[in-house]
Short mmCIF file of C-alpha atoms in Angstrom, two decimals:
data_model
loop_
_atom_site.label_atom_id
_atom_site.label_comp_id
_atom_site.label_asym_id
_atom_site.label_seq_id
_atom_site.Cartn_x
_atom_site.Cartn_y
_atom_site.Cartn_z
CA MET A 1 11.75 153.38 63.69
CA VAL A 2 14.75 151.03 63.32
CA ARG A 3 14.21 147.48 62.15
CA VAL A 4 17.01 145.06 61.49
CA GLU A 5 16.46 141.47 60.35
CA ARG A 6 19.20 138.89 59.89
CA LEU A 7 21.62 141.68 59.00
CA SER A 8 25.16 140.54 58.15
CA TYR A 9 28.25 142.28 56.82
CA ASN A 10 31.72 140.94 56.18
CA PHE A 11 35.12 142.47 55.49
CA GLY A 12 36.75 139.72 53.41
CA ARG A 13 36.51 136.56 55.49
CA ASN A 14 35.67 138.32 58.75
CA TRP A 15 32.05 138.77 59.69
CA ALA A 16 31.83 142.17 61.38
CA VAL A 17 28.06 141.83 61.80
CA LYS A 18 26.43 138.42 61.68
CA ASP A 19 22.76 137.59 61.60
CA VAL A 20 21.68 140.51 63.77
CA SER A 21 17.95 141.14 64.28
CA PHE A 22 16.29 143.73 66.51
CA THR A 23 13.72 146.49 66.46
CA VAL A 24 13.81 149.94 68.05
CA GLU A 25 10.41 151.54 68.48
CA LYS A 26 9.72 155.24 68.00
CA GLY A 27 10.90 157.25 71.01
CA GLU A 28 12.88 154.36 72.45
CA PHE A 29 16.41 154.71 73.90
CA VAL A 30 18.61 151.71 73.13
CA PHE A 31 22.23 151.10 74.10
CA LEU A 32 24.38 148.98 71.83
CA THR A 33 27.14 147.58 74.00
CA GLY A 34 30.03 145.24 73.44
CA ALA A 35 33.76 145.07 73.56
CA SER A 36 35.98 146.66 70.96
CA GLY A 37 35.56 144.83 67.65
CA ALA A 38 32.13 143.46 68.59
CA GLY A 39 30.57 145.10 65.50
CA LYS A 40 28.92 148.20 67.02
CA THR A 41 30.45 150.73 64.64
CA THR A 42 29.90 148.54 61.57
CA LEU A 43 26.26 148.07 62.54
CA LEU A 44 25.78 151.82 62.89
CA ARG A 45 27.58 152.47 59.60
CA LEU A 46 25.18 150.09 57.91
CA LEU A 47 22.27 151.98 59.46
CA TYR A 48 23.30 155.41 58.14
CA GLY A 49 24.19 154.14 54.69
CA ALA A 50 27.99 154.40 54.92
CA LEU A 51 28.16 150.68 54.13
CA PRO A 52 25.81 148.90 51.71
CA VAL A 53 23.24 146.50 53.11
CA THR A 54 23.71 143.36 51.04
CA ARG A 55 22.54 140.63 53.43
CA GLY A 56 19.47 140.84 55.59
CA LEU A 57 17.11 143.76 55.96
CA ALA A 58 17.50 147.19 57.54
CA GLU A 59 14.93 149.96 57.88
CA VAL A 60 15.67 153.31 59.46
CA ALA A 61 13.25 156.25 59.78
CA GLY A 62 11.04 154.81 57.06
CA PHE A 63 13.89 154.17 54.61
CA THR A 64 14.56 150.60 53.52
CA LEU A 65 18.32 150.55 53.17
CA ASN A 66 18.44 147.47 50.93
CA ARG A 67 16.57 149.28 48.21
CA LEU A 68 17.87 152.78 48.90
CA LYS A 69 18.93 154.60 45.75
CA LYS A 70 22.07 156.71 45.83
CA ARG A 71 20.07 159.89 45.23
CA SER A 72 17.90 159.14 48.29
CA LEU A 73 20.87 158.83 50.65
CA PRO A 74 20.85 162.58 51.53
CA ASP A 75 17.16 162.23 52.51
CA LEU A 76 18.02 159.39 54.91
CA ARG A 77 20.86 161.37 56.44
CA ARG A 78 18.67 164.41 56.97
CA ASN A 79 16.34 162.25 59.03
CA VAL A 80 19.08 160.54 60.99
CA GLY A 81 21.51 162.43 63.23
CA VAL A 82 24.84 160.70 63.55
CA VAL A 83 27.54 161.22 66.17
CA PHE A 84 30.80 159.77 64.92
CA GLN A 85 33.47 158.18 67.04
CA ASP A 86 36.10 160.38 65.35
CA PHE A 87 33.81 163.48 65.48
CA LYS A 88 34.10 164.27 61.74
CA ILE A 89 34.10 168.02 62.19
CA LEU A 90 35.84 170.64 60.10
CA PRO A 91 38.83 171.93 62.10
CA ARG A 92 39.22 175.13 60.03
CA ARG A 93 35.65 176.25 60.63
CA THR A 94 34.11 177.71 63.72
CA VAL A 95 31.91 175.80 66.15
CA PHE A 96 28.90 177.74 64.88
CA ASP A 97 29.66 176.94 61.22
CA ASN A 98 30.18 173.25 61.94
CA VAL A 99 26.85 172.93 63.72
CA ALA A 100 25.03 175.13 61.20
CA LEU A 101 26.31 172.94 58.35
CA ALA A 102 23.63 170.32 59.05
CA LEU A 103 20.95 172.99 58.55
CA GLU A 104 22.68 174.83 55.72
CA VAL A 105 22.69 171.74 53.46
CA ARG A 106 18.91 171.54 53.90
CA GLY A 107 18.43 175.13 52.75
CA ILE A 108 17.05 176.32 56.10
CA PRO A 109 16.96 180.16 56.21
CA ARG A 110 19.77 181.95 58.01
CA GLN A 111 17.64 183.38 60.84
CA VAL A 112 16.12 180.01 61.72
CA ARG A 113 19.57 178.47 61.48
CA GLU A 114 21.08 180.98 63.89
CA ARG A 115 18.28 180.53 66.42
CA ARG A 116 18.50 176.76 66.41
CA VAL A 117 22.29 176.61 66.48
CA ARG A 118 22.47 179.03 69.42
CA ALA A 119 19.88 177.00 71.32
CA ILE A 120 21.72 173.71 70.91
CA LEU A 121 25.11 175.28 71.70
CA ARG A 122 23.63 176.71 74.89
CA ALA A 123 22.23 173.31 75.87
CA LEU A 124 25.63 171.69 75.39
CA GLY A 125 27.61 174.42 77.15
CA LEU A 126 29.37 175.62 73.99
CA GLU A 127 27.81 179.05 73.66
CA ASN A 128 30.99 180.89 74.61
CA LYS A 129 32.97 178.89 72.02
CA SER A 130 30.67 179.73 69.09
CA TYR A 131 33.34 181.55 67.11
CA SER A 132 36.32 179.43 68.09
CA LEU A 133 37.87 177.29 65.39
CA CYS A 134 37.09 173.63 66.02
CA GLY A 135 40.73 172.71 65.50
CA HIS A 136 41.57 174.76 68.61
CA LEU A 137 39.13 172.91 70.88
CA SER A 138 39.83 170.04 73.26
CA GLY A 139 38.72 166.50 72.36
CA GLY A 140 35.74 166.77 74.68
CA GLU A 141 34.62 170.06 73.17
CA GLN A 142 34.95 168.67 69.66
CA GLN A 143 32.84 165.72 70.74
CA ARG A 144 30.15 168.12 71.96
CA VAL A 145 30.26 169.99 68.63
CA ALA A 146 29.66 166.68 66.84
CA ILE A 147 26.73 165.94 69.15
CA ALA A 148 25.29 169.42 68.62
CA ARG A 149 25.48 168.95 64.85
CA SER A 150 23.67 165.62 65.03
CA MET A 151 20.85 167.13 67.10
CA VAL A 152 20.39 170.54 65.52
CA GLY A 153 18.42 169.18 62.56
CA GLN A 154 15.91 167.65 65.02
CA PRO A 155 16.16 164.21 63.41
CA SER A 156 13.72 161.46 64.24
CA VAL A 157 16.55 159.00 64.89
CA ILE A 158 19.98 159.61 66.43
CA LEU A 159 22.73 157.07 65.94
CA ALA A 160 25.59 157.78 68.31
CA ASP A 161 28.90 155.95 68.18
CA GLU A 162 30.72 156.25 71.52
CA PRO A 163 29.52 159.84 72.08
CA THR A 164 31.12 160.02 75.52
CA GLY A 165 34.33 158.27 74.54
CA ASN A 166 36.49 161.37 74.96
CA LEU A 167 34.74 162.92 77.91
CA ASP A 168 35.26 162.76 81.65
CA LEU A 169 32.52 161.28 83.77
CA ASP A 170 30.90 164.61 84.76
CA LEU A 171 30.67 165.80 81.19
CA SER A 172 29.50 162.35 80.08
CA LEU A 173 26.66 162.50 82.57
CA HIS A 174 25.73 166.01 81.44
CA LEU A 175 25.66 164.92 77.81
CA MET A 176 23.62 161.87 78.65
CA SER A 177 21.06 164.17 80.21
CA VAL A 178 20.94 166.14 76.94
CA PHE A 179 20.44 162.90 74.98
CA LYS A 180 17.75 161.89 77.45
CA GLN A 181 16.03 165.25 77.07
CA PHE A 182 16.08 164.83 73.31
CA ASN A 183 14.67 161.34 73.74
CA ASP A 184 11.89 162.74 75.94
CA PHE A 185 10.93 165.04 73.07
CA GLY A 186 10.33 161.95 70.95
CA ALA A 187 13.66 161.20 69.24
CA THR A 188 14.67 157.58 68.90
CA ILE A 189 18.23 157.00 70.08
CA LEU A 190 20.52 154.10 69.34
CA MET A 191 23.80 154.61 71.15
CA ALA A 192 26.87 152.41 70.86
CA THR A 193 29.11 152.47 73.90
CA HIS A 194 31.55 150.33 75.77
CA ASN A 195 31.31 152.58 78.82
CA ARG A 196 29.01 150.71 81.17
CA ASP A 197 28.94 153.65 83.60
CA ILE A 198 26.62 155.63 81.42
CA LEU A 199 24.03 152.86 81.06
CA ALA A 200 22.67 153.78 84.44
CA CYS A 201 21.96 157.34 83.27
CA VAL A 202 18.99 156.05 81.31
CA PRO A 203 17.66 153.23 83.43
CA GLU A 204 14.63 152.62 81.24
CA ALA A 205 16.84 152.16 78.13
CA ARG A 206 17.06 148.77 76.52
CA VAL A 207 20.52 147.26 76.07
CA ILE A 208 21.55 145.18 73.08
CA HIS A 209 24.85 143.48 73.71
CA LEU A 210 26.99 142.51 70.73
CA LYS A 211 29.68 139.89 70.77
CA ASP A 212 31.74 138.81 67.73
CA GLY A 213 29.30 140.51 65.37
CA GLY A 214 26.18 138.82 66.73
CA ILE A 215 23.72 139.60 69.49
CA ASP A 216 24.75 138.16 72.84
CA GLY A 217 21.79 137.19 74.99
CA ALA A 218 23.49 138.08 78.27
CA ALA A 219 23.51 141.87 78.47
CA PRO A 220 25.72 143.41 81.15
CA GLU A 221 24.17 144.93 84.22
CA PRO A 222 24.34 148.75 84.34
CA GLU A 223 26.72 149.93 87.00
CA ALA A 224 25.69 152.37 89.67
CA VAL A 225 26.76 155.92 88.97
CA SER A 226 28.20 157.64 91.92
CA MET B 1 16.96 178.68 43.97
CA ILE B 2 19.06 180.95 41.72
CA GLY B 3 20.14 182.87 44.80
CA ARG B 4 21.22 179.64 46.46
CA ILE B 5 23.20 178.56 43.38
CA LEU B 6 24.93 181.96 43.24
CA CYS B 7 25.62 181.69 46.96
CA LEU B 8 27.23 178.25 46.45
CA LEU B 9 29.31 179.55 43.53
CA GLY B 10 30.42 182.45 45.71
CA ARG B 11 31.32 180.01 48.46
CA GLY B 12 33.80 178.42 46.03
CA ALA B 13 35.61 181.77 45.95
CA THR B 14 35.54 182.33 49.70
CA ASP B 15 36.61 178.73 50.40
CA MET B 16 39.89 179.51 48.62
CA ARG B 17 40.94 181.49 51.71
CA ARG B 18 40.82 178.40 53.91
CA ARG B 19 43.97 176.77 52.54
CA PRO B 20 46.01 179.73 51.29
CA LEU B 21 49.27 177.87 50.74
CA ALA B 22 47.67 175.12 48.65
CA GLN B 23 45.76 177.74 46.66
CA ILE B 24 48.86 179.85 46.04
CA LEU B 25 50.86 176.84 44.87
CA THR B 26 48.05 175.76 42.55
CA LEU B 27 47.71 179.28 41.21
CA ALA B 28 51.47 179.50 40.64
CA THR B 29 51.44 176.22 38.69
CA VAL B 30 48.46 177.24 36.56
CA SER B 31 50.02 180.66 35.90
CA LEU B 32 53.38 179.19 34.86
CA VAL B 33 51.78 176.62 32.59
CA ALA B 34 49.64 179.37 31.06
CA LEU B 35 52.82 181.44 30.60
CA LEU B 36 54.60 178.53 28.88
CA ALA B 37 51.64 177.93 26.60
CA GLY B 38 51.51 181.68 25.93
CA LEU B 39 55.23 181.78 25.10
CA PHE B 40 54.73 179.01 22.59
CA LEU B 41 51.80 180.82 21.00
CA LEU B 42 53.72 184.10 21.05
CA ALA B 43 56.71 182.54 19.27
CA LEU B 44 54.45 180.90 16.73
CA HIS B 45 52.46 184.08 16.13
CA ASN B 46 55.56 186.20 15.57
CA PHE B 47 57.23 183.57 13.39
CA GLN B 48 54.14 183.54 11.20
CA LEU B 49 54.07 187.34 11.06
CA GLU B 50 57.74 187.41 10.06
CA LEU B 51 57.09 184.89 7.27
CA LEU B 52 54.15 186.92 6.06
CA ARG B 53 56.23 190.07 6.11
CA ASN B 54 58.96 188.32 4.05
CA ARG B 55 56.45 186.88 1.65
CA GLY B 56 55.10 190.38 1.15
CA ARG B 57 58.44 191.75 -0.11
CA VAL B 58 58.68 191.09 -3.84
CA GLN B 59 60.88 192.75 -6.42
CA PHE B 60 59.89 193.09 -10.09
CA GLN B 61 62.21 193.92 -13.00
CA ILE B 62 60.35 195.44 -15.95
CA TYR B 63 61.91 195.54 -19.39
CA TRP B 64 60.28 197.61 -22.10
CA SER B 65 60.82 196.87 -25.77
CA GLN B 66 63.96 198.40 -27.22
CA ASN B 67 62.11 200.76 -29.52
CA ALA B 68 59.61 201.84 -26.89
CA ASP B 69 58.43 205.42 -26.90
CA MET B 70 60.37 207.03 -24.02
CA GLU B 71 57.65 209.65 -23.47
CA LEU B 72 55.14 206.90 -22.88
CA VAL B 73 57.55 204.93 -20.74
CA LYS B 74 58.26 207.95 -18.54
CA LYS B 75 54.51 208.52 -18.09
CA GLN B 76 54.23 204.88 -17.04
CA TRP B 77 57.09 205.34 -14.55
CA THR B 78 55.17 208.22 -12.99
CA GLN B 79 52.10 206.01 -12.73
CA LEU B 80 54.11 203.12 -11.35
CA ALA B 81 55.65 205.37 -8.69
CA ARG B 82 52.15 206.04 -7.40
CA MET B 83 51.25 202.34 -7.07
CA ASP B 84 49.89 201.05 -3.79
CA ARG B 85 52.30 199.25 -1.47
CA LEU B 86 55.31 200.26 -3.59
CA GLU B 87 58.34 200.54 -1.35
CA ARG B 88 61.04 201.56 -3.83
CA ILE B 89 61.34 202.25 -7.56
CA ALA B 90 64.48 202.60 -9.64
CA THR B 91 64.18 203.53 -13.32
CA PHE B 92 66.76 203.41 -16.10
CA THR B 93 66.63 204.97 -19.52
CA PRO B 94 68.70 202.99 -22.15
CA GLU B 95 71.59 205.42 -21.59
CA GLN B 96 71.40 205.18 -17.81
CA ALA B 97 71.24 201.40 -18.07
CA LEU B 98 74.35 201.42 -20.25
CA GLN B 99 76.16 203.64 -17.78
CA ASP B 100 75.14 201.44 -14.91
CA LEU B 101 76.26 198.33 -16.74
CA SER B 102 79.56 199.89 -17.63
CA THR B 103 80.18 200.83 -14.00
CA THR B 104 79.16 197.43 -12.78
CA LEU B 105 81.35 195.57 -15.28
CA ASP B 106 84.20 198.09 -14.87
CA ALA B 107 84.37 198.19 -18.67
CA GLY B 108 85.90 201.69 -18.88
CA ASP B 109 84.97 203.62 -21.97
CA GLY B 110 84.35 200.52 -24.10
CA LEU B 111 80.63 200.35 -23.51
CA LEU B 112 80.21 204.10 -23.24
CA GLN B 113 81.18 204.42 -26.89
CA LEU B 114 77.75 203.04 -27.65
CA GLU B 115 76.08 206.00 -25.90
CA GLY B 116 73.35 207.49 -28.03
CA ASP B 117 72.73 204.13 -29.63
CA SER B 118 72.27 202.00 -26.52
CA PRO B 119 71.17 198.45 -27.25
CA LEU B 120 69.61 198.20 -23.77
CA PRO B 121 65.87 198.74 -23.22
CA PRO B 122 64.33 201.08 -20.67
CA THR B 123 64.02 199.22 -17.37
CA ALA B 124 62.51 199.69 -13.95
CA SER B 125 63.00 197.89 -10.69
CA LEU B 126 60.02 197.92 -8.35
CA SER B 127 60.05 196.68 -4.75
CA PHE B 128 56.70 196.02 -3.16
CA ALA B 129 56.01 195.45 0.53
CA VAL B 130 52.54 194.04 1.15
CA SER B 131 51.49 193.94 4.75
CA PRO B 132 50.33 190.53 6.06
CA ASP B 133 46.71 191.62 6.41
CA GLN B 134 46.59 192.72 2.77
CA GLN B 135 48.03 189.49 1.40
CA ASP B 136 45.38 187.41 -0.21
CA GLU B 137 45.58 184.32 -2.37
CA GLY B 138 47.64 184.94 -5.57
CA TRP B 139 48.30 188.64 -5.00
CA ALA B 140 51.86 188.36 -6.38
CA LYS B 141 50.66 186.71 -9.60
CA ARG B 142 47.97 189.33 -10.06
CA LEU B 143 50.56 192.08 -9.69
CA LEU B 144 52.78 190.30 -12.25
CA SER B 145 49.90 190.14 -14.78
CA GLU B 146 49.10 193.81 -14.14
CA LEU B 147 52.69 194.85 -14.90
CA LYS B 148 52.95 192.59 -17.95
CA ALA B 149 49.81 194.18 -19.35
CA LEU B 150 51.42 197.65 -19.50
CA PRO B 151 51.77 198.90 -23.12
CA GLN B 152 55.18 198.31 -24.71
CA VAL B 153 56.41 196.18 -21.83
CA ALA B 154 58.41 193.29 -23.25
CA GLU B 155 59.18 191.27 -20.14
CA VAL B 156 58.63 191.32 -16.40
CA HIS B 157 60.85 189.27 -14.15
CA PHE B 158 60.37 188.62 -10.53
CA ASP B 159 62.19 186.38 -8.12
CA PRO B 160 59.63 183.89 -6.95
CA MET B 161 62.20 182.22 -4.71
CA GLN B 162 61.66 184.35 -1.63
CA TYR B 163 57.91 184.33 -2.13
CA SER B 164 57.85 180.54 -2.55
CA LEU B 165 60.20 179.90 0.33
CA ALA B 166 58.13 181.99 2.71
CA GLN B 167 54.96 180.48 1.29
CA ASN B 168 56.28 176.94 1.79
CA TRP B 169 57.39 177.71 5.31
CA LEU B 170 54.02 179.17 6.06
CA GLU B 171 52.24 176.11 4.70
CA ALA B 172 54.57 173.80 6.63
CA VAL B 173 53.99 175.75 9.84
CA GLN B 174 50.26 175.71 9.33
CA ARG B 175 50.37 171.95 8.70
CA VAL B 176 52.37 171.05 11.81
CA VAL B 177 51.08 173.74 14.12
CA TRP B 178 47.83 172.04 15.10
CA PRO B 179 49.38 168.72 16.14
CA ILE B 180 51.98 170.68 18.15
CA ILE B 181 49.33 172.88 19.75
CA ALA B 182 47.27 169.77 20.53
CA PHE B 183 50.29 168.07 22.11
CA PHE B 184 51.27 171.06 24.24
CA GLY B 185 47.61 171.63 25.10
CA LEU B 186 47.35 168.04 26.33
CA VAL B 187 50.51 168.36 28.43
CA ALA B 188 49.34 171.70 29.87
CA ALA B 189 45.88 170.31 30.56
CA MET B 190 47.36 167.30 32.38
CA VAL B 191 49.66 169.43 34.54
CA VAL B 192 47.00 172.00 35.39
CA GLY B 193 44.31 169.33 35.74
CA ASN B 194 46.32 167.22 38.17
CA THR B 195 47.34 170.25 40.22
CA VAL B 196 43.77 171.50 40.55
CA ARG B 197 42.58 167.95 41.28
CA LEU B 198 45.18 167.47 44.01
CA SER B 199 44.30 170.82 45.52
CA LEU B 200 40.65 169.80 45.66
CA LEU B 201 41.46 166.37 47.06
CA THR B 202 42.88 168.09 50.15
CA ARG B 203 39.26 168.99 50.82
CA GLY B 204 38.23 165.33 50.82
CA ASP B 205 37.41 165.45 54.55
CA GLU B 206 35.03 168.35 53.97
CA VAL B 207 33.34 166.52 51.10
CA GLU B 208 32.92 163.40 53.25
CA ILE B 209 31.38 165.39 56.10
CA LEU B 210 29.01 167.18 53.74
CA HIS B 211 27.87 163.80 52.43
CA LEU B 212 27.37 162.51 55.97
CA VAL B 213 25.19 165.44 57.03
CA GLY B 214 22.92 164.96 54.03
CA ALA B 215 24.21 167.40 51.42
CA ARG B 216 23.09 166.68 47.89
CA PRO B 217 25.79 166.13 45.24
CA TRP B 218 25.22 169.50 43.50
CA TYR B 219 25.54 171.30 46.84
CA ILE B 220 28.99 169.75 47.25
CA ARG B 221 30.08 170.04 43.62
CA LEU B 222 29.11 173.61 42.76
CA PRO B 223 31.58 175.36 45.10
CA LEU B 224 34.36 172.97 44.07
CA LEU B 225 33.69 173.56 40.38
CA SER B 226 33.61 177.28 41.01
CA THR B 227 36.96 177.08 42.83
CA GLY B 228 38.50 175.19 39.88
CA ALA B 229 37.16 177.71 37.36
CA ILE B 230 38.41 180.66 39.44
CA GLN B 231 41.85 179.07 39.77
CA GLY B 232 41.91 178.55 35.99
CA LEU B 233 40.80 182.13 35.29
CA LEU B 234 43.21 183.75 37.74
CA GLY B 235 46.07 181.50 36.57
CA GLY B 236 45.30 182.31 32.93
CA LEU B 237 45.18 186.06 33.59
CA ILE B 238 48.39 186.05 35.64
CA GLY B 239 50.04 183.96 32.89
CA LEU B 240 48.95 186.51 30.28
CA GLY B 241 50.26 189.36 32.44
CA LEU B 242 53.64 187.66 32.74
CA LEU B 243 53.61 186.99 29.00
CA LYS B 244 53.07 190.71 28.31
CA LEU B 245 56.07 191.54 30.51
CA VAL B 246 58.20 188.97 28.65
CA GLN B 247 57.02 190.36 25.29
CA LEU B 248 57.91 193.94 26.27
CA GLY B 249 61.34 192.85 27.45
CA VAL B 250 62.07 190.77 24.34
CA GLN B 251 60.69 193.45 22.05
CA ASP B 252 63.10 196.04 23.41
CA ALA B 253 66.01 193.61 23.25
CA LEU B 254 65.39 192.49 19.65
CA ALA B 255 64.32 195.81 18.18
CA GLY B 256 67.80 197.27 18.53
CA SER B 257 69.72 194.14 17.62
CA PRO B 258 71.06 193.49 14.09
CA LEU B 259 68.04 191.23 13.58
CA ALA B 260 65.67 194.19 14.05
CA LEU B 261 62.80 191.82 14.73
CA ARG B 262 59.38 193.02 15.74
CA VAL B 263 57.82 191.01 18.56
CA GLU B 264 54.11 191.60 18.81
CA PHE B 265 51.79 190.45 21.62
CA LEU B 266 49.17 187.79 20.98
CA PRO B 267 46.07 189.01 19.17
CA LEU B 268 43.02 189.48 21.39
CA ASN B 269 41.29 186.30 20.21
CA GLN B 270 44.34 184.15 21.02
CA ALA B 271 44.81 185.78 24.44
CA ALA B 272 41.12 185.29 25.23
CA GLY B 273 41.38 181.71 23.96
CA LEU B 274 44.29 181.03 26.31
CA ALA B 275 42.38 182.40 29.33
CA CYS B 276 39.25 180.43 28.34
CA ALA B 277 41.33 177.26 27.93
CA ALA B 278 42.71 177.73 31.46
CA VAL B 279 39.17 178.16 32.83
CA LEU B 280 37.95 175.09 30.96
CA VAL B 281 40.86 172.96 32.16
CA GLY B 282 40.28 174.15 35.75
CA LEU B 283 36.60 173.35 35.43
CA ALA B 284 37.18 169.95 33.82
CA SER B 285 39.76 168.89 36.41
CA SER B 286 37.48 169.99 39.26
CA TRP B 287 34.72 167.95 37.67
CA VAL B 288 36.97 164.88 37.59
CA ALA B 289 38.05 165.53 41.20
CA VAL B 290 34.55 165.94 42.57
CA ARG B 291 33.33 162.86 40.72
CA SER B 292 36.06 160.74 42.21
#
């Protein structure tokens, strides 16, 4: 589902990602860990086409990113749900509108849209905030809106960049259970995090540890969640 | 598909509510630029009308031969008085001409002694006022030939100075008007274009998010183009409304003044052209904004 071979990316003289190779099978849950600046976000940005793949090979959900034409980029993004570190939600629109946006751009009929958006908002505990403006929500609630939007299109792959970064531990654990549920339904999940607490929520998940842009062989042990 | 396109175009209109201040400022700029462009066109249009009105006022002096048959001449005067577009006619028999000359020269009884044997010919002074829409190429010359062809007419004089002056002004205006219109059009397009572009760039975050969730370019561009066109249309119409108010005010002020100038509003085609230009500029600048 995700295949990366000798993938490298540099900003000027700095190698943000260097010679990274790994594979994520369909339905697998993989954590991408590493300290700040290890290259997690850059790697994810390469995988959803926000940065061009110029060195190495990357395949996501059947799309080869090296050869991906500009006009095919929307097709890739419809198959890949992305949770951004900075949420990327529209503060002047309601929670419902923000989540529905992912379905609206695909031309999904209004009734189907409403049903699916309500279901995902219920699962993430946002049902009573449906008509609140996103700009009026707390950081944690905005994070959940971003997660809901990434999941509502039922993508085959979810790339999540620090999805629990703004949440307290209880909420983080709840959201991890939602991710896990999604994974159980067959979605492939690649989640970047520096929060080692949440690794234990998905014990069967594989961990890829990044250090200075490359893969570090010694992955950290998941910590016990109280 | 058509329904979806219409829906996206409609979304461009509803999206304008999201940032009311930015939209109002953009609309104000577009309206004021449209008003300035309209004022320029209005001034040009009325200047041209005034020139045409002046060019249409020509005076002819007709001199019959000295031994002309007065019965025939008087019949001709009656015919001349019925001529189209004639504003004023003054006729002089030889005796009346002598009297008039004597009064003008303050010659006392000296000239009047010649009464009954006046050496002056019958004359007529004709003032024509041809409205601008009835002025075609060479109308004044045709009228001159027509008068010269009258039986027993010896000479016809007319002052071509006013006609030529107005004609030359008109030609000069028509020669320089297009470069000036092009220059002002460019300036207006740049001001309106940049304003609309800046207003759309404030929606950069929205565009980025739409790209990230898999929206196709046309899905993103259509509402933005529609917003630009609506801003252009509304701005153009508000500008025209303001221009009408200015015209009414100026018309009242100048009508009573010693100038007694008539200030007319732009003809329909020019007003429509101004509104269309505003729409096109709004559309073009949105296109540039969404491409960048």
